[in-house]
Each structure stands twice: as C-alpha cells, then as structure tokens.
C-alpha cells in the first residue's frame, strides 16, 4: 500500500460519488449526505477500508503510521515516557486483572515486552500562539487533554489523527498529549492499556489531575473508559472529565444495531478481514495441533501435509461467553491446552451449533472478548467516574452499545451486568459507587466518529460541543473560570460543500421553527453553559444543523431494552456475515495462507524465544520471536496521501487562524498629501461611509470578543438519592428533614451582619451572597463604590438590614436627610461630588435676597408659583411646581417616607445645576 495505489483505488469512488450526488439528490435530502463534502468523505473512507482488506495487516499499519508534516502554526514536541512509569502501570494492571485475569491473559511479563530500542513515546500538540502566550505569562498550563486515537486497536497513529487533535487544542486553548501505544495483533490486550496508563501516570508528575481531561475515539474511547475504571479501583487520582467519541465498548457485538443494516456508516458490517500474513490470522487450535504433531514426529518439511483451513466445526458448545470462560469448556488432554487461546465461540446457525475456531477480534483472544477491561459494558458498575461526554452517530453500526453505555453510567443499578457475572465483589461495587454524570448526544444519521470528517459542517458543530464540555469539566474541577476560544467573529460554519448553501440555511430555519421550549436550543457556540443534569444525565438529540431536541425516553431506545443476560452473547447475524466473508477470503488467499503455515512450521521447528511459564496469545509477537531476529522499528517515511488528507482536514483551522491573525491587526492609517487629496470626497462624506461600513461589519460579526468565559453553573445538583422513581412519601420526608436543618435567619447582633463576614456562596467577582436563604444585593465584604451599590435603607433607620455596606456606629441615631446625602456619607468620593439639596436651597435663597429677585419656590405640597411679567407687573398663568423633595428635618418632615418598594430616581433626588 502506498499513496499511488490508494489513490487509484479511491479515485473511481470519488468521481462516482460526485456524479450520483447531483443526479440522485432526492434520497440524500434531510441527511448529512446532502453535503457534498460529507458524502465524498464517507464514501472515500469506505472505499479505503475495502481496499485495505485486500492487503495485509502490516500493510495498513505501515501506511497509517507514516510521518505526516504538521502545519506551521502548530507546535509539536515529542516526549519519552520513563520506564519507571511503565513498571508502575504494569503493577496497577496486574492488581486489576487478579490471578484469574492474569491466567487468561497468559502471564505477567510477556505484555510488558517491547521491540528492542523501542521506548514509549508521546506527542505534545499545541497552537503556537497559545504556546507563546502561555510562556509569556508564565502559565504552566492548566488545560491538558490526553487523547487516545482509534483504529480498531490495530491501525492508526498520532500522525494520522493529528489534524483532529490540533482542532481540539485550538478550540479549548489546551495542550494535547497523545501516546503512541502498541497496536494489535502483534501487541494484543493489555499492551496498549499499559502504555496509555503509563502516559497518564507520567502526566500526573507535572499536572494536577484537575487540569486533565481524557478523550478518545472508537477503540480509543473504549480504552479511555477502561483506564478510568482502573484509576477508580486502584485509587489513582481521577481527571476532571472524559470525552468518548463513538466508543467501541462491546467486542462481542451483542447489541441490536450490529445486526442491522447501516448504510450511513463506513464500518464494514462483516467485520475486518485482511490478506493472510505472518501477523494475521493466527493459527487456530486445530492448525496448531497439526503443526505440533508434525514436529513431534520429526517429519520432513517437504512431506508436511497441512489440513485445509477450517473456520467452523459442528458441535454443541455453550454460547454464553461467561460459561465459555469456565475450565469445563476446555479439554485438558488437548495438545493445545496450554495455549492462551483455548476457548471457542459457538452460535446456532440454521438449527445447528457452529463452533468458531478462529480468533475473531485482533485485540484479544475469543476467551477474553467479554472481559470487563476489553468490553467495558460488562463492568459490574460504571459509577464513580468523573463527568463523561459521550457522542454517538445515529447512523453508525455501534450505536446501541453506546446508548446503553451512557445510561449504564448514569444509572448503574438499573443496568447491571448479566447474572452470571454478579458475584460478591460485583455486588459490593454496585452499591459503593455513585452514578456517573453523563452528557449524551445522539447525532442524527451521522457515521462512526464523524469528527474524522473535520471539513464537514456537522463535524464543526461536534468540535464545538467537545470544547464546551471540556471547558466546563475543567472549570468545575478547578473551581474557577475557563477562557476558551469563541471564534464566531472570525470562524463561520460554512455550507461545507453542500449542494446549496441557501437550502441548508432554510432547512436549519425550518428545524428551529418546529422547536418550542427553552430545552430545545441550538448547539450554538463552544462555551455555552451546559443545561442542568437530570437524574445524572443530559440527554440530547442533535441534527446535522446543530439543533438540539430532547432524546426519546429510554423505553423507546432499543439499546436500553436489551435483556441483561443477552449482553456479551454473540448473535447469529454478525457471525453469519463474518463467516461468509471469511470463506471468500479463504478461497481467494488459501495458497498464501498455506505458504505462511509452512514458514511458521520451520520457525517452530527452529524454536521461538519465549517467556518462562507463560503462554502469550498466538497472534502476539512475543510468542513467536526468532533467535537473533532484528525487530527494530524502521524509520518512518513521509506519506503524501495522508498529508493531503490532513491538509484537507486542517483547511478550516488554517483559514480560522489566518482570520484571527487579521482580526488582531491594527488598522493601517495613511495620511494623504495635498496633491493626493485633490479631487477627493469631502471629509463628511468619508465619515458617513465609515459609519456604514462599521455598522455592516458589526452586523456580520456576532461577537466582538474572540474568547468566552466558561464557569460551572452548578449543573450537577447535590446527590440526595432522589430520582423519578422515588416515592412521594420519601420526598416529603426529605423535605421535612431539610426544613429542620435549614439555616435560621440571622439575629440583629449576629456576626453575619458585619461587613467582614463572607458567606461561602460569595465569589471573587462579587456574586450575591445568601444569608438565611435570602439573597442580599451585593457582597458584604465589599465597600460601596457607586450609588448603584446603595439601597434606600443602607444608612437609614434600619440598622438590622443585611445590605448595609458599612458598619453602623451605635451613636449614629440621626439618619441623613436624603438618600443622596446617604451616598455622600458612605464614600469619600461621593462627598465631593454630591451636593446636599438643603444647603443648595439655602444658598439660592440668600442669593435671591441679595439680588432683589425672588426665585419661585413652593412652600407647601399644594402651593403653586406665580410668574410675574416684570415689564408691566401683570400676573401670568400660575404654573405647578415640581414635586418637593423629601427631607427628615426640613419643611416636609410631616410627610410619610416612601415604602421600601418605592425608588427615588436621580432626577428627583439630586439637585440640578443651571
């Protein structure tokens, strides 16, 4: 596989998709495939996977692990994980597996082996602008995302996924650390899990766990979930949160969507098959027995007769993998009884029990497919984890297991594992860990890991949702505010190559018009506050236009209604599809497989370098090392194909970075000379034009600021054990209990009324504190700086008011005459700026007596002023005087003071200087 062969293979698909997109547009409407870029990307990946299936596993691994150059505006650094962290991670894994798990894995040491000279490396990815800003301010970095890439556990690399990680880094203004973990089938479970755990342990040496969030897509999402379970059970500090994008969490394929047709997904419904090679497929039990027998009889290699590859055998065997893992299903006298792969999968096909003898998944043996660290849906409980964000494509083949996963995390008691797995320790875990808070989004008709198509419109909304949750999780864990990129003013979600941008806009407006209620809001911008969690869940259905509607109840979702005892049990339809394609591959590549078996027979006769007392899986490279073999990794070569794909995926980020750079530039000003200005328009005409342009630019830009502050709005309520199934009697009892423990109102002499007391709810920005359950206007520990911080009763005759901004001395028994005077008495600045109306009145009266002219003034509430014509002395029409001011010791002292609900405006209260 190389760029040329891959290009020739996918080019016909690209052209046919382009033509059919316009010739057959009606079936594409109302779906993400209405966008040409999405339609092209979906078919391109599907065509690539089909082409790769006709090549070996080593070929696709080499192709997807090639070096891909990164953009110049991205900073990339490589780091090596210390050996001590790998050893520490191995110890935690051994504790988590236990004696039985170590026996099934095949030992304690083989999975810690690495190729000579091959250390565990990870890659730091960060925007250069964010890096320079962080270094300038001396910030060590309080936003780190540990990202585990996907690829069905056997292909993919950090280079291939970098274009996705750099967008997560840009959106969240974070640093992304991505481990280059070992891949199956050469390094099966738990090799990759050890590498990712060691990377997290290394990260903890420089970062506080509250500054870290985990993220992963597909197989990487399943790996992240297993990591969280190990951290929870082993007492390792948990991160602030985790983001799971289309996680693969059931390797037994026991959920309904795997058996259905998924035309909107690119994952092959028959599973992954490849041309036979040394790495895959491994010998099944019968083939290994034949080769072992040949060697035992010292047969000549030329006379060796190999049996025809057989994948199935008719025999009655248990279908439940829980029973399959028991020792009773294995014949101890078998010549392969010491192998790790000793179990078979059986299924009923056409009324007959069919025993599958070949290994199905590359990640692990058939015996371990239902292990809780391989298929996290088999965990006794997924409670006790940090907040999770799970994104699922509505058109993907793994949809139902992800829906089940989200509900199992939020309500572990309602979704327990099969009865065969409910042992005593599982019951203890189920009762010990509280439910996990989950935001779950089901995106209509989208494919598996839709952010892979980062150049499409739906993917851009998904990246914003990821940044929104990540910022909230970090802000909540750190108890602070997180400032992230709000690039609406410079980054516009385009039509992404759809057939008509106007049609997309009209469709989005139609969807919005159908929505009613505040809960049905658009995804909008990254950083928008999350809605509150209800019963530990935020359940959302999202359209391709980013319009959110409530998800249907769990009772209407097939993934939530599967029988608990059917989880982890292989189903007929997936097995039938797998067998059909496997039969085709055996016929097509039968001769190649026979040659590989003969080569392996020679190697077995020469002997392998093994591990004392351990039996690695047949596919593991550790089980078939030849003495003196050079296993060092080859130097990576540049891939033009992946570079072009990455360039396509980075196009939106590059355009956004350029617009951000232009937006931050100061406007250029040029002073024209007299000669250059001859015949130019008048300055007033130019000023008018500038105003029009400014208004137009302001209308086009939805945000003046390019950053957004995200904080925890207490979306997660305190866990009091109340849900929709709680009886009314229990709710009333809890209400009475809360009423009995309610905080009593403060007494007049309480210290809570002093300005030095700061309630716990008071924040650094002056949020309204609560005293006795009553919110006061402002912080008690903050001096009044302006008149807007003074209430009408701040300095009057109610010393018990909690809103008093300054301590009231006991000797002060005379209140100021007016509220304006109260302001002056409160702050020194106000004394200089506010004039007492009474003193002003007296000054005006003396001035009028001196000048001999009487200023009209009201002497009583009902008095009127007579305006006299000075020329002839005749009286004109009497004019009503304005409402007199309220005083305490003045002429209007007999009037009642306004009630507390009445407010005096500045025009009525403050004097007017003429």
mmCIF file of N, CA, C and O in Angstrom, residues 243-294:
data_model
loop_
_atom_site.group_PDB
_atom_site.id
_atom_site.type_symbol
_atom_site.label_atom_id
_atom_site.label_comp_id
_atom_site.label_asym_id
_atom_site.label_seq_id
_atom_site.Cartn_x
_atom_site.Cartn_y
_atom_site.Cartn_z
ATOM 1 N N UNK A 243 -14.061 12.504 27.499
ATOM 2 C CA UNK A 243 -14.862 12.675 26.282
ATOM 3 C C UNK A 243 -14.714 11.412 25.449
ATOM 4 O O UNK A 243 -13.594 11.048 25.057
ATOM 5 N N UNK A 244 -15.816 10.739 25.194
ATOM 6 C CA UNK A 244 -15.829 9.488 24.441
ATOM 7 C C UNK A 244 -16.575 9.714 23.135
ATOM 8 O O UNK A 244 -17.775 9.967 23.132
ATOM 9 N N UNK A 245 -15.856 9.642 22.020
ATOM 10 C CA UNK A 245 -16.433 9.876 20.698
ATOM 11 C C UNK A 245 -16.636 8.527 20.023
ATOM 12 O O UNK A 245 -15.665 7.857 19.668
ATOM 13 N N UNK A 246 -17.881 8.111 19.885
ATOM 14 C CA UNK A 246 -18.226 6.822 19.276
ATOM 15 C C UNK A 246 -17.394 5.696 19.879
ATOM 16 O O UNK A 246 -16.697 4.963 19.158
ATOM 17 N N UNK A 247 -17.422 5.495 21.200
ATOM 18 C CA UNK A 247 -16.556 4.476 21.810
ATOM 19 C C UNK A 247 -16.988 3.062 21.438
ATOM 20 O O UNK A 247 -18.176 2.758 21.345
ATOM 21 N N UNK A 248 -15.988 2.190 21.230
ATOM 22 C CA UNK A 248 -16.235 0.774 20.960
ATOM 23 C C UNK A 248 -16.109 0.044 22.289
ATOM 24 O O UNK A 248 -15.014 -0.143 22.800
ATOM 25 N N UNK A 249 -17.220 -0.371 22.858
ATOM 26 C CA UNK A 249 -17.236 -0.882 24.220
ATOM 27 C C UNK A 249 -17.801 -2.292 24.332
ATOM 28 O O UNK A 249 -17.948 -2.808 25.440
ATOM 29 N N UNK A 250 -18.118 -2.938 23.218
ATOM 30 C CA UNK A 250 -18.623 -4.313 23.249
ATOM 31 C C UNK A 250 -18.009 -5.081 22.088
ATOM 32 O O UNK A 250 -18.505 -5.027 20.961
ATOM 33 N N UNK A 251 -16.935 -5.809 22.333
ATOM 34 C CA UNK A 251 -16.263 -6.557 21.279
ATOM 35 C C UNK A 251 -16.956 -7.876 20.967
ATOM 36 O O UNK A 251 -16.549 -8.582 20.044
ATOM 37 N N UNK A 252 -18.012 -8.218 21.728
ATOM 38 C CA UNK A 252 -18.789 -9.417 21.410
ATOM 39 C C UNK A 252 -19.882 -9.139 20.388
ATOM 40 O O UNK A 252 -20.512 -10.073 19.897
ATOM 41 N N UNK A 253 -20.135 -7.880 20.071
ATOM 42 C CA UNK A 253 -21.159 -7.477 19.094
ATOM 43 C C UNK A 253 -22.528 -8.070 19.458
ATOM 44 O O UNK A 253 -23.169 -8.727 18.640
ATOM 45 N N UNK A 254 -22.965 -7.812 20.665
ATOM 46 C CA UNK A 254 -24.205 -8.421 21.138
ATOM 47 C C UNK A 254 -25.406 -7.485 21.099
ATOM 48 O O UNK A 254 -26.499 -7.887 21.506
ATOM 49 N N UNK A 255 -25.240 -6.240 20.599
ATOM 50 C CA UNK A 255 -26.348 -5.287 20.609
ATOM 51 C C UNK A 255 -27.048 -5.257 19.255
ATOM 52 O O UNK A 255 -26.453 -5.612 18.224
ATOM 53 N N UNK A 256 -28.316 -4.834 19.221
ATOM 54 C CA UNK A 256 -29.142 -4.957 18.002
ATOM 55 C C UNK A 256 -28.592 -4.226 16.786
ATOM 56 O O UNK A 256 -28.696 -4.727 15.664
ATOM 57 N N UNK A 257 -28.024 -3.024 16.962
ATOM 58 C CA UNK A 257 -27.614 -2.240 15.793
ATOM 59 C C UNK A 257 -26.526 -2.936 14.973
ATOM 60 O O UNK A 257 -26.422 -2.711 13.768
ATOM 61 N N UNK A 258 -25.727 -3.802 15.605
ATOM 62 C CA UNK A 258 -24.678 -4.515 14.874
ATOM 63 C C UNK A 258 -25.296 -5.525 13.904
ATOM 64 O O UNK A 258 -24.695 -5.848 12.880
ATOM 65 N N UNK A 259 -26.486 -5.993 14.221
ATOM 66 C CA UNK A 259 -27.157 -6.961 13.350
ATOM 67 C C UNK A 259 -27.979 -6.296 12.263
ATOM 68 O O UNK A 259 -28.497 -6.983 11.381
ATOM 69 N N UNK A 260 -28.150 -4.989 12.328
ATOM 70 C CA UNK A 260 -28.963 -4.298 11.337
ATOM 71 C C UNK A 260 -28.127 -3.789 10.180
ATOM 72 O O UNK A 260 -26.911 -3.979 10.117
ATOM 73 N N UNK A 261 -28.821 -3.132 9.256
ATOM 74 C CA UNK A 261 -28.145 -2.506 8.113
ATOM 75 C C UNK A 261 -27.871 -1.043 8.442
ATOM 76 O O UNK A 261 -28.772 -0.320 8.891
ATOM 77 N N UNK A 262 -26.657 -0.623 8.208
ATOM 78 C CA UNK A 262 -26.259 0.758 8.496
ATOM 79 C C UNK A 262 -25.649 1.373 7.244
ATOM 80 O O UNK A 262 -24.415 1.463 7.108
ATOM 81 N N UNK A 263 -26.491 1.801 6.292
ATOM 82 C CA UNK A 263 -25.959 2.349 5.035
ATOM 83 C C UNK A 263 -25.258 3.687 5.198
ATOM 84 O O UNK A 263 -24.548 4.115 4.281
ATOM 85 N N UNK A 264 -25.455 4.360 6.334
ATOM 86 C CA UNK A 264 -24.837 5.666 6.540
ATOM 87 C C UNK A 264 -23.518 5.580 7.289
ATOM 88 O O UNK A 264 -22.979 6.603 7.708
ATOM 89 N N UNK A 265 -22.989 4.360 7.465
ATOM 90 C CA UNK A 265 -21.731 4.171 8.175
ATOM 91 C C UNK A 265 -20.693 3.575 7.231
ATOM 92 O O UNK A 265 -21.036 2.954 6.222
ATOM 93 N N UNK A 266 -19.431 3.768 7.561
ATOM 94 C CA UNK A 266 -18.356 3.213 6.739
ATOM 95 C C UNK A 266 -17.742 1.954 7.348
ATOM 96 O O UNK A 266 -16.897 1.300 6.719
ATOM 97 N N UNK A 267 -18.112 1.603 8.589
ATOM 98 C CA UNK A 267 -17.579 0.395 9.210
ATOM 99 C C UNK A 267 -18.154 -0.826 8.490
ATOM 100 O O UNK A 267 -19.376 -0.937 8.340
ATOM 101 N N UNK A 268 -17.331 -1.782 8.043
ATOM 102 C CA UNK A 268 -17.861 -2.974 7.363
ATOM 103 C C UNK A 268 -18.761 -3.772 8.301
ATOM 104 O O UNK A 268 -18.388 -4.059 9.440
ATOM 105 N N UNK A 269 -19.964 -4.108 7.849
ATOM 106 C CA UNK A 269 -20.893 -4.849 8.696
ATOM 107 C C UNK A 269 -20.450 -6.280 8.924
ATOM 108 O O UNK A 269 -20.956 -6.948 9.827
ATOM 109 N N UNK A 270 -19.499 -6.788 8.121
ATOM 110 C CA UNK A 270 -18.989 -8.145 8.299
ATOM 111 C C UNK A 270 -17.694 -8.170 9.094
ATOM 112 O O UNK A 270 -17.046 -9.215 9.196
ATOM 113 N N UNK A 271 -17.292 -7.041 9.650
ATOM 114 C CA UNK A 271 -16.064 -7.003 10.426
ATOM 115 C C UNK A 271 -14.849 -6.749 9.553
ATOM 116 O O UNK A 271 -14.956 -6.496 8.352
ATOM 117 N N UNK A 272 -13.660 -6.827 10.163
ATOM 118 C CA UNK A 272 -12.416 -6.547 9.457
ATOM 119 C C UNK A 272 -11.734 -7.857 9.053
ATOM 120 O O UNK A 272 -11.472 -8.724 9.893
ATOM 121 N N UNK A 273 -11.465 -7.986 7.763
ATOM 122 C CA UNK A 273 -10.741 -9.138 7.215
ATOM 123 C C UNK A 273 -9.562 -8.616 6.410
ATOM 124 O O UNK A 273 -9.650 -7.558 5.779
ATOM 125 N N UNK A 274 -8.474 -9.408 6.396
ATOM 126 C CA UNK A 274 -7.280 -8.983 5.671
ATOM 127 C C UNK A 274 -6.607 -10.180 5.013
ATOM 128 O O UNK A 274 -6.823 -11.335 5.384
ATOM 129 N N UNK A 275 -5.817 -9.838 4.040
ATOM 130 C CA UNK A 275 -4.996 -10.846 3.372
ATOM 131 C C UNK A 275 -4.086 -11.514 4.390
ATOM 132 O O UNK A 275 -3.494 -10.841 5.236
ATOM 133 N N UNK A 276 -3.966 -12.848 4.361
ATOM 134 C CA UNK A 276 -3.147 -13.546 5.368
ATOM 135 C C UNK A 276 -1.695 -13.087 5.355
ATOM 136 O O UNK A 276 -1.125 -12.751 4.313
ATOM 137 N N UNK A 277 -1.121 -13.042 6.532
ATOM 138 C CA UNK A 277 0.277 -12.646 6.690
ATOM 139 C C UNK A 277 0.820 -13.323 7.940
ATOM 140 O O UNK A 277 0.121 -14.090 8.613
ATOM 141 N N UNK A 278 2.041 -13.015 8.245
ATOM 142 C CA UNK A 278 2.644 -13.600 9.451
ATOM 143 C C UNK A 278 1.948 -13.111 10.715
ATOM 144 O O UNK A 278 1.882 -13.821 11.713
ATOM 145 N N UNK A 279 1.427 -11.875 10.665
ATOM 146 C CA UNK A 279 0.803 -11.304 11.856
ATOM 147 C C UNK A 279 -0.655 -11.744 12.026
ATOM 148 O O UNK A 279 -1.130 -11.907 13.147
ATOM 149 N N UNK A 280 -1.353 -11.942 10.907
ATOM 150 C CA UNK A 280 -2.801 -12.231 10.991
ATOM 151 C C UNK A 280 -3.254 -13.014 9.766
ATOM 152 O O UNK A 280 -2.807 -12.716 8.660
ATOM 153 N N UNK A 281 -4.128 -14.007 9.920
ATOM 154 C CA UNK A 281 -4.695 -14.505 11.177
ATOM 155 C C UNK A 281 -3.756 -15.486 11.865
ATOM 156 O O UNK A 281 -2.941 -16.136 11.199
ATOM 157 N N UNK A 282 -3.874 -15.635 13.166
ATOM 158 C CA UNK A 282 -3.033 -16.601 13.878
ATOM 159 C C UNK A 282 -3.528 -18.028 13.643
ATOM 160 O O UNK A 282 -4.629 -18.237 13.130
ATOM 161 N N UNK A 283 -2.722 -18.958 14.023
ATOM 162 C CA UNK A 283 -3.142 -20.357 13.931
ATOM 163 C C UNK A 283 -4.287 -20.615 14.894
ATOM 164 O O UNK A 283 -4.259 -20.181 16.049
ATOM 165 N N UNK A 284 -5.301 -21.329 14.388
ATOM 166 C CA UNK A 284 -6.329 -21.754 15.330
ATOM 167 C C UNK A 284 -5.861 -23.025 16.042
ATOM 168 O O UNK A 284 -4.779 -23.558 15.757
ATOM 169 N N UNK A 285 -6.663 -23.526 16.935
ATOM 170 C CA UNK A 285 -6.240 -24.642 17.778
ATOM 171 C C UNK A 285 -5.920 -25.886 16.954
ATOM 172 O O UNK A 285 -4.923 -26.581 17.208
ATOM 173 N N UNK A 286 -6.755 -26.185 15.972
ATOM 174 C CA UNK A 286 -6.531 -27.380 15.163
ATOM 175 C C UNK A 286 -5.263 -27.261 14.327
ATOM 176 O O UNK A 286 -4.490 -28.219 14.204
ATOM 177 N N UNK A 287 -5.048 -26.112 13.736
ATOM 178 C CA UNK A 287 -3.854 -25.912 12.924
ATOM 179 C C UNK A 287 -2.601 -26.009 13.776
ATOM 180 O O UNK A 287 -1.588 -26.612 13.364
ATOM 181 N N UNK A 288 -2.650 -25.428 14.955
ATOM 182 C CA UNK A 288 -1.500 -25.517 15.850
ATOM 183 C C UNK A 288 -1.249 -26.951 16.273
ATOM 184 O O UNK A 288 -0.096 -27.393 16.399
ATOM 185 N N UNK A 289 -2.312 -27.707 16.483
ATOM 186 C CA UNK A 289 -2.147 -29.111 16.869
ATOM 187 C C UNK A 289 -1.501 -29.919 15.756
ATOM 188 O O UNK A 289 -0.637 -30.785 16.004
ATOM 189 N N UNK A 290 -1.888 -29.675 14.497
ATOM 190 C CA UNK A 290 -1.297 -30.386 13.364
ATOM 191 C C UNK A 290 0.197 -30.090 13.267
ATOM 192 O O UNK A 290 1.031 -31.001 13.090
ATOM 193 N N UNK A 291 0.571 -28.811 13.378
ATOM 194 C CA UNK A 291 1.978 -28.450 13.286
ATOM 195 C C UNK A 291 2.772 -29.031 14.438
ATOM 196 O O UNK A 291 3.913 -29.494 14.258
ATOM 197 N N UNK A 292 2.195 -29.020 15.631
ATOM 198 C CA UNK A 292 2.884 -29.592 16.788
ATOM 199 C C UNK A 292 3.097 -31.092 16.605
ATOM 200 O O UNK A 292 4.164 -31.634 16.933
ATOM 201 N N UNK A 293 2.109 -31.746 16.078
ATOM 202 C CA UNK A 293 2.221 -33.187 15.838
ATOM 203 C C UNK A 293 3.282 -33.480 14.782
ATOM 204 O O UNK A 293 4.040 -34.458 14.901
ATOM 205 N N UNK A 294 3.358 -32.680 13.732
ATOM 206 C CA UNK A 294 4.358 -32.868 12.689
ATOM 207 C C UNK A 294 5.759 -32.744 13.277
ATOM 208 O O UNK A 294 6.653 -33.539 12.962
#
